[in-house]
Structure formats: C-alpha cells, structure tokens
Coordinates of C-alpha atoms (C1' of nucleotides) in Angstrom, one line a residue:
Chain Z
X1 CA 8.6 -1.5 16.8
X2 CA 5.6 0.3 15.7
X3 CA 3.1 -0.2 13.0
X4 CA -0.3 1.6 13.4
X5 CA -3.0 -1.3 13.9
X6 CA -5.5 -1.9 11.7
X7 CA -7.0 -4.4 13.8
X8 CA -6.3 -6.5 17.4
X9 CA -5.2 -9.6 17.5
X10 CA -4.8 -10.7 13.7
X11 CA -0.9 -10.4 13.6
X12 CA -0.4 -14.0 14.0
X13 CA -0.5 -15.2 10.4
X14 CA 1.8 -16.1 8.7
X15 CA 2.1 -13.2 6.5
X16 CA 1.5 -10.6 8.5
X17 CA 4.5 -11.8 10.9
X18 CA 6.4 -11.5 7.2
X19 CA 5.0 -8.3 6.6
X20 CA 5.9 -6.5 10.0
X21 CA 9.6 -8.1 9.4
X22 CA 10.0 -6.7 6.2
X23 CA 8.5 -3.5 7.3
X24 CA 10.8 -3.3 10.1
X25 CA 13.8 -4.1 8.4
X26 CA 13.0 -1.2 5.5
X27 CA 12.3 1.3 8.1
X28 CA 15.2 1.0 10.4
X29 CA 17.8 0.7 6.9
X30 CA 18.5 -3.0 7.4
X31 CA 17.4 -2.7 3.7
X32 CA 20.1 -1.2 1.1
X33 CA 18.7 0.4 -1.4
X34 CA 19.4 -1.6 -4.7
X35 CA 18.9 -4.8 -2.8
X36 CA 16.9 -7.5 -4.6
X37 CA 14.6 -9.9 -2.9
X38 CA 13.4 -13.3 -3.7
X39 CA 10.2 -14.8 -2.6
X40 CA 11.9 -17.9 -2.3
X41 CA 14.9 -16.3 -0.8
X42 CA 12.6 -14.8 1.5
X43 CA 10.5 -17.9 2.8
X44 CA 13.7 -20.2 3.2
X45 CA 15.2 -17.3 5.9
X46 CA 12.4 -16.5 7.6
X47 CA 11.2 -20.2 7.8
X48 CA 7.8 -20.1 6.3
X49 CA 6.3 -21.3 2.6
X50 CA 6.9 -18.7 -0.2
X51 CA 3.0 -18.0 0.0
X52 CA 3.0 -15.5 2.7
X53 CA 6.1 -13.9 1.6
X54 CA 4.2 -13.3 -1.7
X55 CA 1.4 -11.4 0.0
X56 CA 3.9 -9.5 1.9
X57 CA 5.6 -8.5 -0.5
X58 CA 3.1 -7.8 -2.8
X59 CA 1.6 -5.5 0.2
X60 CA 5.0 -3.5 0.3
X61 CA 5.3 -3.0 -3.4
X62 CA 1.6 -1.4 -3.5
X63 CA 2.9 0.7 -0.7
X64 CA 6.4 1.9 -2.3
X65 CA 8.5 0.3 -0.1
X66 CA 9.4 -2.2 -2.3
X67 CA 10.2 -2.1 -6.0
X68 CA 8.6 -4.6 -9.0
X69 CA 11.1 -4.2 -11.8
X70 CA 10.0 -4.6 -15.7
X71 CA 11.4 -8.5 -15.3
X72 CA 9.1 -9.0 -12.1
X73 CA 11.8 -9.2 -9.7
X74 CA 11.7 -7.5 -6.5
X75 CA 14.1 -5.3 -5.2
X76 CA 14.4 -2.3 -2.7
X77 CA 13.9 1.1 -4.5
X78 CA 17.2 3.3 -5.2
X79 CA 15.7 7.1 -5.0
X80 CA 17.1 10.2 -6.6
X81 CA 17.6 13.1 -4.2
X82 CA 14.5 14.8 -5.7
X83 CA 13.0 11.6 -4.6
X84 CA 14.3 11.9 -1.0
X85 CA 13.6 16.1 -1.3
X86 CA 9.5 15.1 -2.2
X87 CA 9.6 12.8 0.5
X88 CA 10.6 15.4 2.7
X89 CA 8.8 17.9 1.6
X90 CA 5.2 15.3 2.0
X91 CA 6.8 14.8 6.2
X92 CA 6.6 18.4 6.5
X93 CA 3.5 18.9 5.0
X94 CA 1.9 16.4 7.4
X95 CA 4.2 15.5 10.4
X96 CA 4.3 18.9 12.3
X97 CA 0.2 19.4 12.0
X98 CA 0.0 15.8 13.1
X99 CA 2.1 16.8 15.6
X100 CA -0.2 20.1 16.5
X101 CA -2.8 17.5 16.5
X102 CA -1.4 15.5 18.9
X103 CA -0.4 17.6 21.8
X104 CA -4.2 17.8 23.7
X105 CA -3.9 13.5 23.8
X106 CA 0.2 13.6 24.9
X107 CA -0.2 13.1 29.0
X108 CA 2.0 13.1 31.7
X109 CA 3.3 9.6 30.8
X110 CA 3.6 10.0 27.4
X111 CA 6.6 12.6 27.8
X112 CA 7.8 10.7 30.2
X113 CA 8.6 8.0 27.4
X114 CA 9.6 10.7 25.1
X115 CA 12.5 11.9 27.8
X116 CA 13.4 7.9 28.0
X117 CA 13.6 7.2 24.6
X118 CA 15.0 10.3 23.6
X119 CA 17.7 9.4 26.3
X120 CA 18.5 5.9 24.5
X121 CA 18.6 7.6 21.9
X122 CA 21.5 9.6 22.8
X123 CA 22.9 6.8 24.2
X124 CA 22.8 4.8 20.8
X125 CA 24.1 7.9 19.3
X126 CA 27.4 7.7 21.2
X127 CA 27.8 4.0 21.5
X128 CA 27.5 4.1 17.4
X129 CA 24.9 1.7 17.6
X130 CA 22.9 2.7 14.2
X131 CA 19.9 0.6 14.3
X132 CA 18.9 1.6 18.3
X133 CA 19.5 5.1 16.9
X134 CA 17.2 4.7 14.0
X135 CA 14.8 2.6 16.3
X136 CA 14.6 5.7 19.0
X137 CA 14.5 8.2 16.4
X138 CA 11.3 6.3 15.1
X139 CA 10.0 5.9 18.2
X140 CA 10.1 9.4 19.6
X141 CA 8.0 11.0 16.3
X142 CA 5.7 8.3 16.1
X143 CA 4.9 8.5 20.2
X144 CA 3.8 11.9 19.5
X145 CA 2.2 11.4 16.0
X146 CA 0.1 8.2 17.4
X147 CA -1.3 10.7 20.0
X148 CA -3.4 12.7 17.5
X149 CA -5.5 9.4 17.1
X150 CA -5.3 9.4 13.6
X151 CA -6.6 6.5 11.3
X152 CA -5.7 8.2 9.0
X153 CA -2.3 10.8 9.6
X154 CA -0.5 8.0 11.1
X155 CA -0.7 5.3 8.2
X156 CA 0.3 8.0 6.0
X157 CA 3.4 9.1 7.6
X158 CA 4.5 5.7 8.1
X159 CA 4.1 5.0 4.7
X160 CA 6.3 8.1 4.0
X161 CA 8.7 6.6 7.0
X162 CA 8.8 3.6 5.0
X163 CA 10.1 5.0 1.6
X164 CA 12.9 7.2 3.3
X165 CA 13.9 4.0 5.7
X166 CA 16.7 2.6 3.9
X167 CA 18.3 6.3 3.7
X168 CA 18.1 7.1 7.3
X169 CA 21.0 5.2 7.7
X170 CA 23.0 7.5 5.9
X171 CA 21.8 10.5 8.1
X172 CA 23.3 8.9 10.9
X173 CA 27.0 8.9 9.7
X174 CA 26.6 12.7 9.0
X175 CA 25.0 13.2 12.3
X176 CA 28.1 13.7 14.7
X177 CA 29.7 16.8 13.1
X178 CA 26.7 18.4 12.4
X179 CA 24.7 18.6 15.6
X180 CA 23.7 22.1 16.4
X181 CA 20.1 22.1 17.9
X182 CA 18.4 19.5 19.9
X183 CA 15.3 19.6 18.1
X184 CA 13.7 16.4 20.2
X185 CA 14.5 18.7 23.6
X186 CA 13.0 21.6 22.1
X187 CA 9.6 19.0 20.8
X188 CA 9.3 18.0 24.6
X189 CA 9.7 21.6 26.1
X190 CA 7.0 22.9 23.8
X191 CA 4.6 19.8 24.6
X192 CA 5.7 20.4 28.3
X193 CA 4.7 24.1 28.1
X194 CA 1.7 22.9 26.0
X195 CA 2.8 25.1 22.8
X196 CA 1.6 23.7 19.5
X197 CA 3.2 25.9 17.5
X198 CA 6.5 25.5 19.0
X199 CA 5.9 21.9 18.5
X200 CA 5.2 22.0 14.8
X201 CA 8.2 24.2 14.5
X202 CA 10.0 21.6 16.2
X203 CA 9.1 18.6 14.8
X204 CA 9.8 21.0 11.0
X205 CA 13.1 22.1 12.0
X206 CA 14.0 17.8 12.6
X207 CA 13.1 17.2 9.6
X208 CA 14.5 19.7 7.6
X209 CA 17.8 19.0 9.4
X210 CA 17.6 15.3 8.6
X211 CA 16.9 16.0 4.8
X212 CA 20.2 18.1 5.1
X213 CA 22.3 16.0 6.1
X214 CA 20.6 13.4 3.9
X215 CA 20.7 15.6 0.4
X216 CA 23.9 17.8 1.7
X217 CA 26.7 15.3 0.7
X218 CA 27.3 12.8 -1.9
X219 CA 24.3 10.2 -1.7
X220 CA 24.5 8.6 -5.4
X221 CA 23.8 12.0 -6.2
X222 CA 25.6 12.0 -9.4
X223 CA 25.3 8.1 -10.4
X224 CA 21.6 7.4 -9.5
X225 CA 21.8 3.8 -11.5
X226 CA 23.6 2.9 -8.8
X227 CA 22.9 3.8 -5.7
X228 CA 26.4 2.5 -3.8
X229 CA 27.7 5.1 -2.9
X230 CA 26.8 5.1 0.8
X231 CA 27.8 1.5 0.9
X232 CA 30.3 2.2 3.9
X233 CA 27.1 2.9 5.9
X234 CA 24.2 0.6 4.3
X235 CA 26.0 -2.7 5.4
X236 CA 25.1 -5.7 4.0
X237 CA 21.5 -5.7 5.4
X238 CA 19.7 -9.0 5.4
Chain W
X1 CA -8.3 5.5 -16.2
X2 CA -5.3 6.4 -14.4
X3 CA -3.0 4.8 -11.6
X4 CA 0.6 6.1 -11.9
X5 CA 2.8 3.3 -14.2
X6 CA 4.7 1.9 -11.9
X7 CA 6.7 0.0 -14.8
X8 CA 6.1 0.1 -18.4
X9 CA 4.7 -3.6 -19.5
X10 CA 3.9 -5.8 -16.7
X11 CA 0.1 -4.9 -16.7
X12 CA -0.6 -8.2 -18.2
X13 CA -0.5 -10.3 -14.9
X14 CA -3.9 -11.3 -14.0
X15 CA -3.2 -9.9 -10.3
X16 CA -2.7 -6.7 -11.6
X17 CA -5.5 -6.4 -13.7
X18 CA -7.6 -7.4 -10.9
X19 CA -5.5 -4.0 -8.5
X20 CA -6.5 -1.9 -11.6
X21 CA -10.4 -2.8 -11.7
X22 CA -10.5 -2.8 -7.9
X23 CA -8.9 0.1 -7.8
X24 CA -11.2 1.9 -10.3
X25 CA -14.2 0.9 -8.9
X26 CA -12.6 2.4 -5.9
X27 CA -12.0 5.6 -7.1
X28 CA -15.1 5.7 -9.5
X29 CA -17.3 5.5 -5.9
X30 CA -18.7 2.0 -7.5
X31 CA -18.0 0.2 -4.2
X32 CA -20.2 1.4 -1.2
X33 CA -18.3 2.3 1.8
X34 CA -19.1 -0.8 4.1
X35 CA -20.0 -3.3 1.3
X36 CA -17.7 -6.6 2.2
X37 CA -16.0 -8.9 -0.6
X38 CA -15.2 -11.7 -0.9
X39 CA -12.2 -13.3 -2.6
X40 CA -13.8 -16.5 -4.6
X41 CA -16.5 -13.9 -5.1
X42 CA -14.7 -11.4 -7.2
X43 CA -12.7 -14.6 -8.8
X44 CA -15.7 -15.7 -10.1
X45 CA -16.8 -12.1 -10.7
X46 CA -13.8 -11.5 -12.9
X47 CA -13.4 -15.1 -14.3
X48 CA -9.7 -16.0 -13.2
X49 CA -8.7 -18.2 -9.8
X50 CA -9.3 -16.9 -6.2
X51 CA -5.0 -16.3 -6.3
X52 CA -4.8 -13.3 -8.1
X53 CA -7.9 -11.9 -6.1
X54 CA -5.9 -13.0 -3.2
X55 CA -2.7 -10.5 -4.0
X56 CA -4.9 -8.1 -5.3
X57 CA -6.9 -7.4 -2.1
X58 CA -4.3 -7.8 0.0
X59 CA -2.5 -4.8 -1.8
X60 CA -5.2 -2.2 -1.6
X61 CA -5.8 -3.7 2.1
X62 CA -2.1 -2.6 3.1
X63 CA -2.8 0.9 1.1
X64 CA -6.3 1.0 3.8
X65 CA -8.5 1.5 0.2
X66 CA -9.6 -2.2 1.5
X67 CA -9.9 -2.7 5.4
X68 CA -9.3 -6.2 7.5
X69 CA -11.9 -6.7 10.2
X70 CA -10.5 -8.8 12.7
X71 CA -12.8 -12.4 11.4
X72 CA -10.3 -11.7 8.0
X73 CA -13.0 -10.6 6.1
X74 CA -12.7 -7.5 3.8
X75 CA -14.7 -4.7 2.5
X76 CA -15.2 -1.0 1.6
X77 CA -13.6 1.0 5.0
X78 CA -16.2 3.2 6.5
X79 CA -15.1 6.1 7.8
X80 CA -15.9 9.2 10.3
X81 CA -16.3 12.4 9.2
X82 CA -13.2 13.2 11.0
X83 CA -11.2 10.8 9.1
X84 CA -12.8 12.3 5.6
X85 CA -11.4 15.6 7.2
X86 CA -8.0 14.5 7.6
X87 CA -8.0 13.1 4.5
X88 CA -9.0 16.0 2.9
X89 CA -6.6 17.9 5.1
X90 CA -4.0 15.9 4.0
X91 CA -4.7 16.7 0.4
X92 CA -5.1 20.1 0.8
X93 CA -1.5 20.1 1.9
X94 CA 0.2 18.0 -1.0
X95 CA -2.2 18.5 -4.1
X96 CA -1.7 22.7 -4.4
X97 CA 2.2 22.2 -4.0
X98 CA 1.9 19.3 -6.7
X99 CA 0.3 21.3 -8.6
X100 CA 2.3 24.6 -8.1
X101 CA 5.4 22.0 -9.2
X102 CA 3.3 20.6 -12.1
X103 CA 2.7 23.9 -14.0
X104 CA 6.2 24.1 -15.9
X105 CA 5.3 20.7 -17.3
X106 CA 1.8 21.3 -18.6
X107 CA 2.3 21.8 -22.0
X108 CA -0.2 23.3 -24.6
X109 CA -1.5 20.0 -25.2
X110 CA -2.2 19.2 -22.1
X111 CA -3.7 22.2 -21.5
X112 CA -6.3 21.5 -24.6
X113 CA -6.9 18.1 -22.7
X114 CA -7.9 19.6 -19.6
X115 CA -10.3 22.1 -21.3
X116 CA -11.9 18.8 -23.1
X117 CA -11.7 17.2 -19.7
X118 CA -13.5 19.9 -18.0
X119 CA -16.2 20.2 -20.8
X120 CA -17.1 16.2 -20.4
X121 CA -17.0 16.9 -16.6
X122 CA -19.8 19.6 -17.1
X123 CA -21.6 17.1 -19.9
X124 CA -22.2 14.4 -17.6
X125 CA -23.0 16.7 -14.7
X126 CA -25.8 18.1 -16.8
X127 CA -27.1 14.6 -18.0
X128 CA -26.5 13.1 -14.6
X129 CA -23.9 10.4 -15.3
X130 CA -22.2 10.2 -12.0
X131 CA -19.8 7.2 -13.1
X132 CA -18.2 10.2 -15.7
X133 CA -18.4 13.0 -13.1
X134 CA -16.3 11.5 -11.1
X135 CA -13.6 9.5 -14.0
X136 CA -13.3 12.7 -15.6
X137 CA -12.6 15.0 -12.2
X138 CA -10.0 12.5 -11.4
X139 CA -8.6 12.9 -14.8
X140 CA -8.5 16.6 -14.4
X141 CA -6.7 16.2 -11.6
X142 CA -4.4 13.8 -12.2
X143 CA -3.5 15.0 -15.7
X144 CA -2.1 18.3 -13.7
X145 CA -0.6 16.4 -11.2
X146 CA 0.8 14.1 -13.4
X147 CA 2.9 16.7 -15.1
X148 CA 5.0 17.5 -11.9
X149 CA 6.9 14.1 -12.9
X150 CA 6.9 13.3 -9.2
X151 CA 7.0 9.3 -8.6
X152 CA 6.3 10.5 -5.1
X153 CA 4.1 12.6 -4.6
X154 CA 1.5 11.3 -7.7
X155 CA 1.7 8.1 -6.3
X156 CA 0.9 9.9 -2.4
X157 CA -2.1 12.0 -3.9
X158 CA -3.4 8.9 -5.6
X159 CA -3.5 6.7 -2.0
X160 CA -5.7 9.6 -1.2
X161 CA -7.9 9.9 -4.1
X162 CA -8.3 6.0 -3.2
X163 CA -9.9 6.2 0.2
X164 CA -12.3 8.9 -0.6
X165 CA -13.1 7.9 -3.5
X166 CA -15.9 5.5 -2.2
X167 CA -17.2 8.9 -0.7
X168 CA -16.7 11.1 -3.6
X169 CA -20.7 10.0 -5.0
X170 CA -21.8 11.9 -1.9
X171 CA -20.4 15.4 -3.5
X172 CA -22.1 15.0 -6.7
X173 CA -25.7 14.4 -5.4
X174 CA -24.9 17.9 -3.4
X175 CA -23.2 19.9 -6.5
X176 CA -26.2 21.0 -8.4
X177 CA -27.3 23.9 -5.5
X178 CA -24.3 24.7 -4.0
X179 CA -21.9 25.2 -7.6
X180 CA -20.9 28.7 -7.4
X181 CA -17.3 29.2 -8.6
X182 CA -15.5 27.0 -11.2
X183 CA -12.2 26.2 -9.9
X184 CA -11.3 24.4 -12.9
X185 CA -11.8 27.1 -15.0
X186 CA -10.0 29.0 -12.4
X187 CA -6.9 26.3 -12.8
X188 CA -7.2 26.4 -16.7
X189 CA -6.7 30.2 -16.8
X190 CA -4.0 29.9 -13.8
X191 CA -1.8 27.6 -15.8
X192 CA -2.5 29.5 -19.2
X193 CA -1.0 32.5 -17.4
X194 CA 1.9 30.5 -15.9
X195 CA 0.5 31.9 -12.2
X196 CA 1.7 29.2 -9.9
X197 CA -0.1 30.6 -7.1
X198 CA -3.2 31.2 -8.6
X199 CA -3.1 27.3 -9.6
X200 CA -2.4 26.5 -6.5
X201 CA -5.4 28.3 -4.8
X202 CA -7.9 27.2 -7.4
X203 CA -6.9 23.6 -6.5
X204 CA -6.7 24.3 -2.5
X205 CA -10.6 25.9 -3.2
X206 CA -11.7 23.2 -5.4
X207 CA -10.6 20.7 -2.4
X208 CA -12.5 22.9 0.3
X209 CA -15.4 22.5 -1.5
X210 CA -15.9 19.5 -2.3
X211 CA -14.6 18.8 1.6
X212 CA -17.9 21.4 2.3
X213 CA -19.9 19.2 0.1
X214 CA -18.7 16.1 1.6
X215 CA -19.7 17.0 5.4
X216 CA -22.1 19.8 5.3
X217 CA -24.6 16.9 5.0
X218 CA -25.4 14.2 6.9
X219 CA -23.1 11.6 5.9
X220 CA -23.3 8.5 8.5
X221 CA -22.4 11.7 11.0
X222 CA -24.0 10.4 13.8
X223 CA -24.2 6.7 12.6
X224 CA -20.6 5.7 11.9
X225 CA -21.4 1.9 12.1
X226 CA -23.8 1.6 9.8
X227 CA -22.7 3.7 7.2
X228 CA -25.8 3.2 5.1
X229 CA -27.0 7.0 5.6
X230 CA -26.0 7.4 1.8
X231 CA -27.7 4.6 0.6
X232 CA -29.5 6.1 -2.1
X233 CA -26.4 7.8 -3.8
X234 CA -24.1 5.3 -3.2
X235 CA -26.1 2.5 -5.1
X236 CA -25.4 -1.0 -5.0
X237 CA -21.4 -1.3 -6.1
X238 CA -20.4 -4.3 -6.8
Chain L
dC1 C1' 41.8 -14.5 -25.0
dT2 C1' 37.3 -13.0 -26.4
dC3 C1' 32.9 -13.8 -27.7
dC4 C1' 28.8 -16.3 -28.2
dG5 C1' 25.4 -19.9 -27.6
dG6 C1' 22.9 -23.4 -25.2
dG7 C1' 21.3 -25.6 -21.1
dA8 C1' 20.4 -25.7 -16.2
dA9 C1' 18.9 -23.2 -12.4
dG10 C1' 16.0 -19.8 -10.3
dC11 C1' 12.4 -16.5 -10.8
dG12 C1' 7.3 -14.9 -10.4
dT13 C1' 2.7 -16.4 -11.5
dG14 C1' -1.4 -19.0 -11.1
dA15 C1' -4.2 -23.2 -10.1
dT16 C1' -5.6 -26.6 -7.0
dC17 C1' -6.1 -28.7 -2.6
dA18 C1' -6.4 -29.2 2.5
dC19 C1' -7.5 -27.1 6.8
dA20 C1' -9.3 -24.3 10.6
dA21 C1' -12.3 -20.8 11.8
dT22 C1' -16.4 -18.4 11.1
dT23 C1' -21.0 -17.7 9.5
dC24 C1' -25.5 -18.8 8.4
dG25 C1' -29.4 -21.9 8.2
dA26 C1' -32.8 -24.8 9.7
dA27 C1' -34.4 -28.0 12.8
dG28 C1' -35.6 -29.0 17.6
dC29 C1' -36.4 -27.8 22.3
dT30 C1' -38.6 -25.0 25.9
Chain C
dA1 C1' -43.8 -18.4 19.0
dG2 C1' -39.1 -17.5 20.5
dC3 C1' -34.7 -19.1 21.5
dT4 C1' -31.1 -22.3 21.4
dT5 C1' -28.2 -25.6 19.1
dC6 C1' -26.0 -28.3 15.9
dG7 C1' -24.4 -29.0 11.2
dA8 C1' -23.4 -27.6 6.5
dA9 C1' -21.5 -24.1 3.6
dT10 C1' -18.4 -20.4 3.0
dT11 C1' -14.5 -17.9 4.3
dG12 C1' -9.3 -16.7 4.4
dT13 C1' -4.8 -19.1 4.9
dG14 C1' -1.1 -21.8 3.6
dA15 C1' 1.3 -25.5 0.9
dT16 C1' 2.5 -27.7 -3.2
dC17 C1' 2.9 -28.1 -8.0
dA18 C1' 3.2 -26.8 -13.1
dC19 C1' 4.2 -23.4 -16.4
dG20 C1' 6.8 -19.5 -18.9
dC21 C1' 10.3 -16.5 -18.6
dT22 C1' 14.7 -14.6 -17.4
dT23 C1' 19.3 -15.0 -15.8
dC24 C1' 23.5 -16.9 -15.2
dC25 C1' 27.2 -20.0 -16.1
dC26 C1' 30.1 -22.9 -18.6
dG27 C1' 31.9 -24.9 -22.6
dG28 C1' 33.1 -24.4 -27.5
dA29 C1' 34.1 -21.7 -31.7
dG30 C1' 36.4 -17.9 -33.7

DNA sequence: CTCCGGGAAGCGTGATCACAATTCGAAGCT
DNA sequence: AGCTTCGAATTGTGATCACGCTTCCCGGAG
C-alpha cells in the first residue's frame, strides 16, 4: 500500500516498519479521529521497544497526521469541515495537474492496472468491504499521480491523503445513494484517448464529489470538540 | 521567526527547540543544499544529547526538508531544477488562494507590519545582509498568509517554504539586475484596497519571479550530483 | 450521595549504553 | 608511486533506565 520512496531498501528498520503501519492505518481510516496513542501502547502491539514508535510518531506529527496536544499526548487530529474544505481545496489545486503531468509516463500496462483496481474496487463497493474500498480508491489516484515522476507532487499529495484519511471512511457510507458519475471510468477514457484535460477534469470532478459527500451531511459539523458523530462508520480502529 | 504554533506552550522540549533552529536555518538558506549532518554533530553543536537531535531530524526527514540516503546518513536534499519547478508550481497554486482568503483578516496593524517588513527587506537588500533578505521575505509572507487562520494551508505553504529555502540564497545574489516591479508594494496597496484579486496576482508574480531568478541561472542545471555550482552564494551553513 | 484530596499508575522526555554497519585512514604490498 | 587491505573511529539504531508531569481512581470527609 503505497508510500512514495525516498530511498531503496532502507524500510527494514525498526521504525520505519512503524512508520509505514501507522501511515497505512491513517490513510485507509483505521484511525478515528479523536483517538489517542501511546508510545507505549504503541510498542507493546506492534511488538517492538517504544524507541522506534517515538520516531514514528514524531515523523507523523511533523507531518499532520498525528496530533501533539498541550499535555504531550498523542492523538489523531479531529478537523472542522473548513479543515476538511482546505484540504480539498489544496487536492484540487495539485492532484488534477499532477494528473496532467502524468498522462505522457501512464503506458499500456499501467491502465491496465487502473481497469483492475478500479474493478476491485467496485467489487469492495458492493461487498461493503470499507477498507478494500478505501485501499482501491488510493490505489487508482496514486497509479496515475506516481506516473508524473514527481519527487516532489507525489510526497505532497500523500501528505494531503494522510490528513483527510481518517475521514474517507465517512465518504463511503454516503457513497451508495449518491453515485451519479463514474469519474474513475471517465479518468481512464481520457488517459485512453490521451486527453489531459479531460483527465484533470476528471480526476477534479472525484474530488469535489468526495468532499460532498464528506462536508454534505452531519460530520461533527456542529460539535467539533467531539468529533463522534460518524462513530457508526469509524469503528473502533486499532 | 515563524513556524505555525502547533500548540501554545510546549516549545520548551529540547527536541523541539532543536526542529525550530533546524528548521530556521532551513528556511534562512544557512544549510547548503548537499551539506550532510550528523546527529552527535549537531548535539554537540547545540549542547544537549544526540536524542533530541535524533527526533528532530527525523521530523524534517519525513517533511523531505532533510533527505535519508540509503547508508542512513542525512543532509541538505539536492534538487533538479525540475523539482524547484514543481515546487514552485505548487506554491503558485496555494499561496495566491491563501492569500486571497487572508485579506479579510489583515487588519490595520498588520498592514503597518508589512510596510515595516517590506522597508527592512529593502534595508538589508541595500547593505547586503542576505541572512535578513530572506527572514524578513518569509515574514512578509507568512504574516499575510498567516491571517487566513488556515491550520492547513499555513502549515502546507510552510513545508514548501522549507525545501526551497536552502535555494532561496540563489535569488538574492540575482535580484540586484533583474528587480523591476515591487510585488510587495503591489500586495500592500492590494490589501489596502480590499482587492482580492489584485493580492492574489501580486503574490502569483512575486512567485514567478523569484522562480525566474531561481532557474534563469545556472543552478547545478547540468550537474545535479554535485550541487556545488552555487558554492559561492551558498556559503558554508552549518 | 457528592465532592475533594492523595497516591499510584502511566505518560513523554532525555541520557546513556551496546551493537552492527559504514566510512576513513594509514600502513603494507605489488 | 599507486593500489589494496585491514583496523580504528564514527555513524545511525534500538534498548533500558530515570525523571517530571499528568491523569485517573479510590477512599474519606462533608
């Protein structure tokens, strides 16, 4: 489940195996928002010494993803919807012209994959499986957006990925009565037809519909202190 | 010198002391792109224990203002003109709408503080004190962008600001022949006359040109290894 | 029954040590 | 003289411990 690399064959410490956990976990909404960690908690679960779970966590908080409160304790940010709406607003800024970017470097067996994953994630869709959904979903954009060879794009948007993570879960539960376009089909026709601005357009309209039905119903919206509301559809995590 | 507060009073840690001096040192250009640290080094450099170092680093590693060659070493990122693009790309197309969101919030006082800002700017451009060219552009800056009130997108800009910051240096040796509109001035007047759009342009232009500044010249272009083609203007760090 | 206070448990932080891997130096060989 | 090689020093990593601080819980006073 993807991170960008930032090198080759470093991932077997200690805490960069913690890091890529917690990072997955955030970004496919294992994570409820309002959830508090422990470095101690941490180590005992994932069987290592708190010491790498301190740098990985202390990695995630410099990156948003994780929250230091005033008493030093860690927890998984709550956002306000003009949180989630900046958020959004920062994917579409960057994720269709990343997108644009990437459409020359997408080949044959790169859409391939697209179709495929697009498929499971259809599949998850009406299995109700949440996290292949959220797993797809993330694998689809960041096939495309990895093909614009970006050290740069790429890190961003998955930092931006990893703020919104533990509220993609919500979209989900909306997702079933509110499915008008297919805005993943319409992503590969344009890359098919080698369109870039039909891509962008795309790859915009995806986002703007996952923001809706993110922002469109309750979501804490009124009791931000909170951040339960969506507690039906966060699970426990952990 | 600013970083968005993340909380109110937990700056007194010693790890977090060290993140703030990095991370100004960063921004300020003081750290030559390709200069490697070490972690006893700066502990010893900053009088406290190789552990707060240790967390330190690893946080501006995970936000790429550090880089992680594959021997675990670390040190100052070099990068291709194409990544300084995107970057610059990528602020061009959050910085303007930051701004654009800031203007209701700038105040009068605020707007006294960026005409005092832009004054010292011009000061140490004229007495060639780089170190204070560059704080006080990033103040300007950041003192618009500020007022928005976004914990998002502030924080967003700011990762930016981080990884070109050891580049910024580059513009100033450059700005002395090629200075021909002052966008600040242009901003000041923008958000005196409550123009959004005008604020927003004067920001996008001030970006371009420093982005002109940045890669109309040689920089490493052909050279991306060594990264030393700025030697003189990027001066020892440390 | 409610409220408050004190102690125990748990928290993050920082220091120190051990260890494996890498780097760098100088000596020795061809 | 140039190259190889071996060893010492330095590096990041991880574990363990001690220290303040906060939180939580349980018992006693009102």
């Amino acid at each position: 489940m993807g991170q960008t690399e930032p090198a080759e064959a470093l991932r077997q410490t200690a805490h960069d195996r913690v890091y890529r956990e917690l990072r997955a976990r955030l970004i496919g909404g294992r994570m409820a928002p309002g959830r508090s960690v422990t470095l101690r908690g941490l180590a005992a679960e994932l069987g290592v010494s708190p010491m790498p779970v301190r740098e990985a966590v202390g990695r995630l908080v410099a990156e948003r993803a994780l929250e230091m409160k005033a008493n030093r304790r860690v927890s998984v940010p709550e956002m306000t919807p003009r949180d989630i709406a900046e958020l959004v607003f920062a994917r579409e800024a960057l994720e269709p012209e990343a997108a644009r970017r990437a459409l020359a470097g997408i080949d044959r067996k790169a859409v391939a994959r697209l179709r495929r994953t697009d498929d499971e994630l259809e599949q998850h869709l009406q299995l109700g499986n949440v996290e292949g959904y959220v797993a797809a979903n993330h694998a689809f954009h960041f096939t495309i957006y990895r093909a614009c060879g970006s050290a740069v794009l790429v890190p961003l948007i998955e930092s931006l990925w990893l703020r919104i993570g533990p509220f993609m879960r919500v979209v989900y539960g909306r997702i079933g009565t509110n499915w008008v376009v297919d805005h993943h089909e319409a992503a590969i026709r344009a890359i098919e037809g080698g369109d870039a601005e039909a891509l962008a357009l795309a790859i915009r309209d995806d986002i703007r519909e996952g923001m809706g039905l993110m922002t469109g119903g309750s979501l804490q919206a009124d009791a931000p202190e909170t951040g339960q509301g969506e507690a039906a559809l966060t699970r426990g995590g952990l």
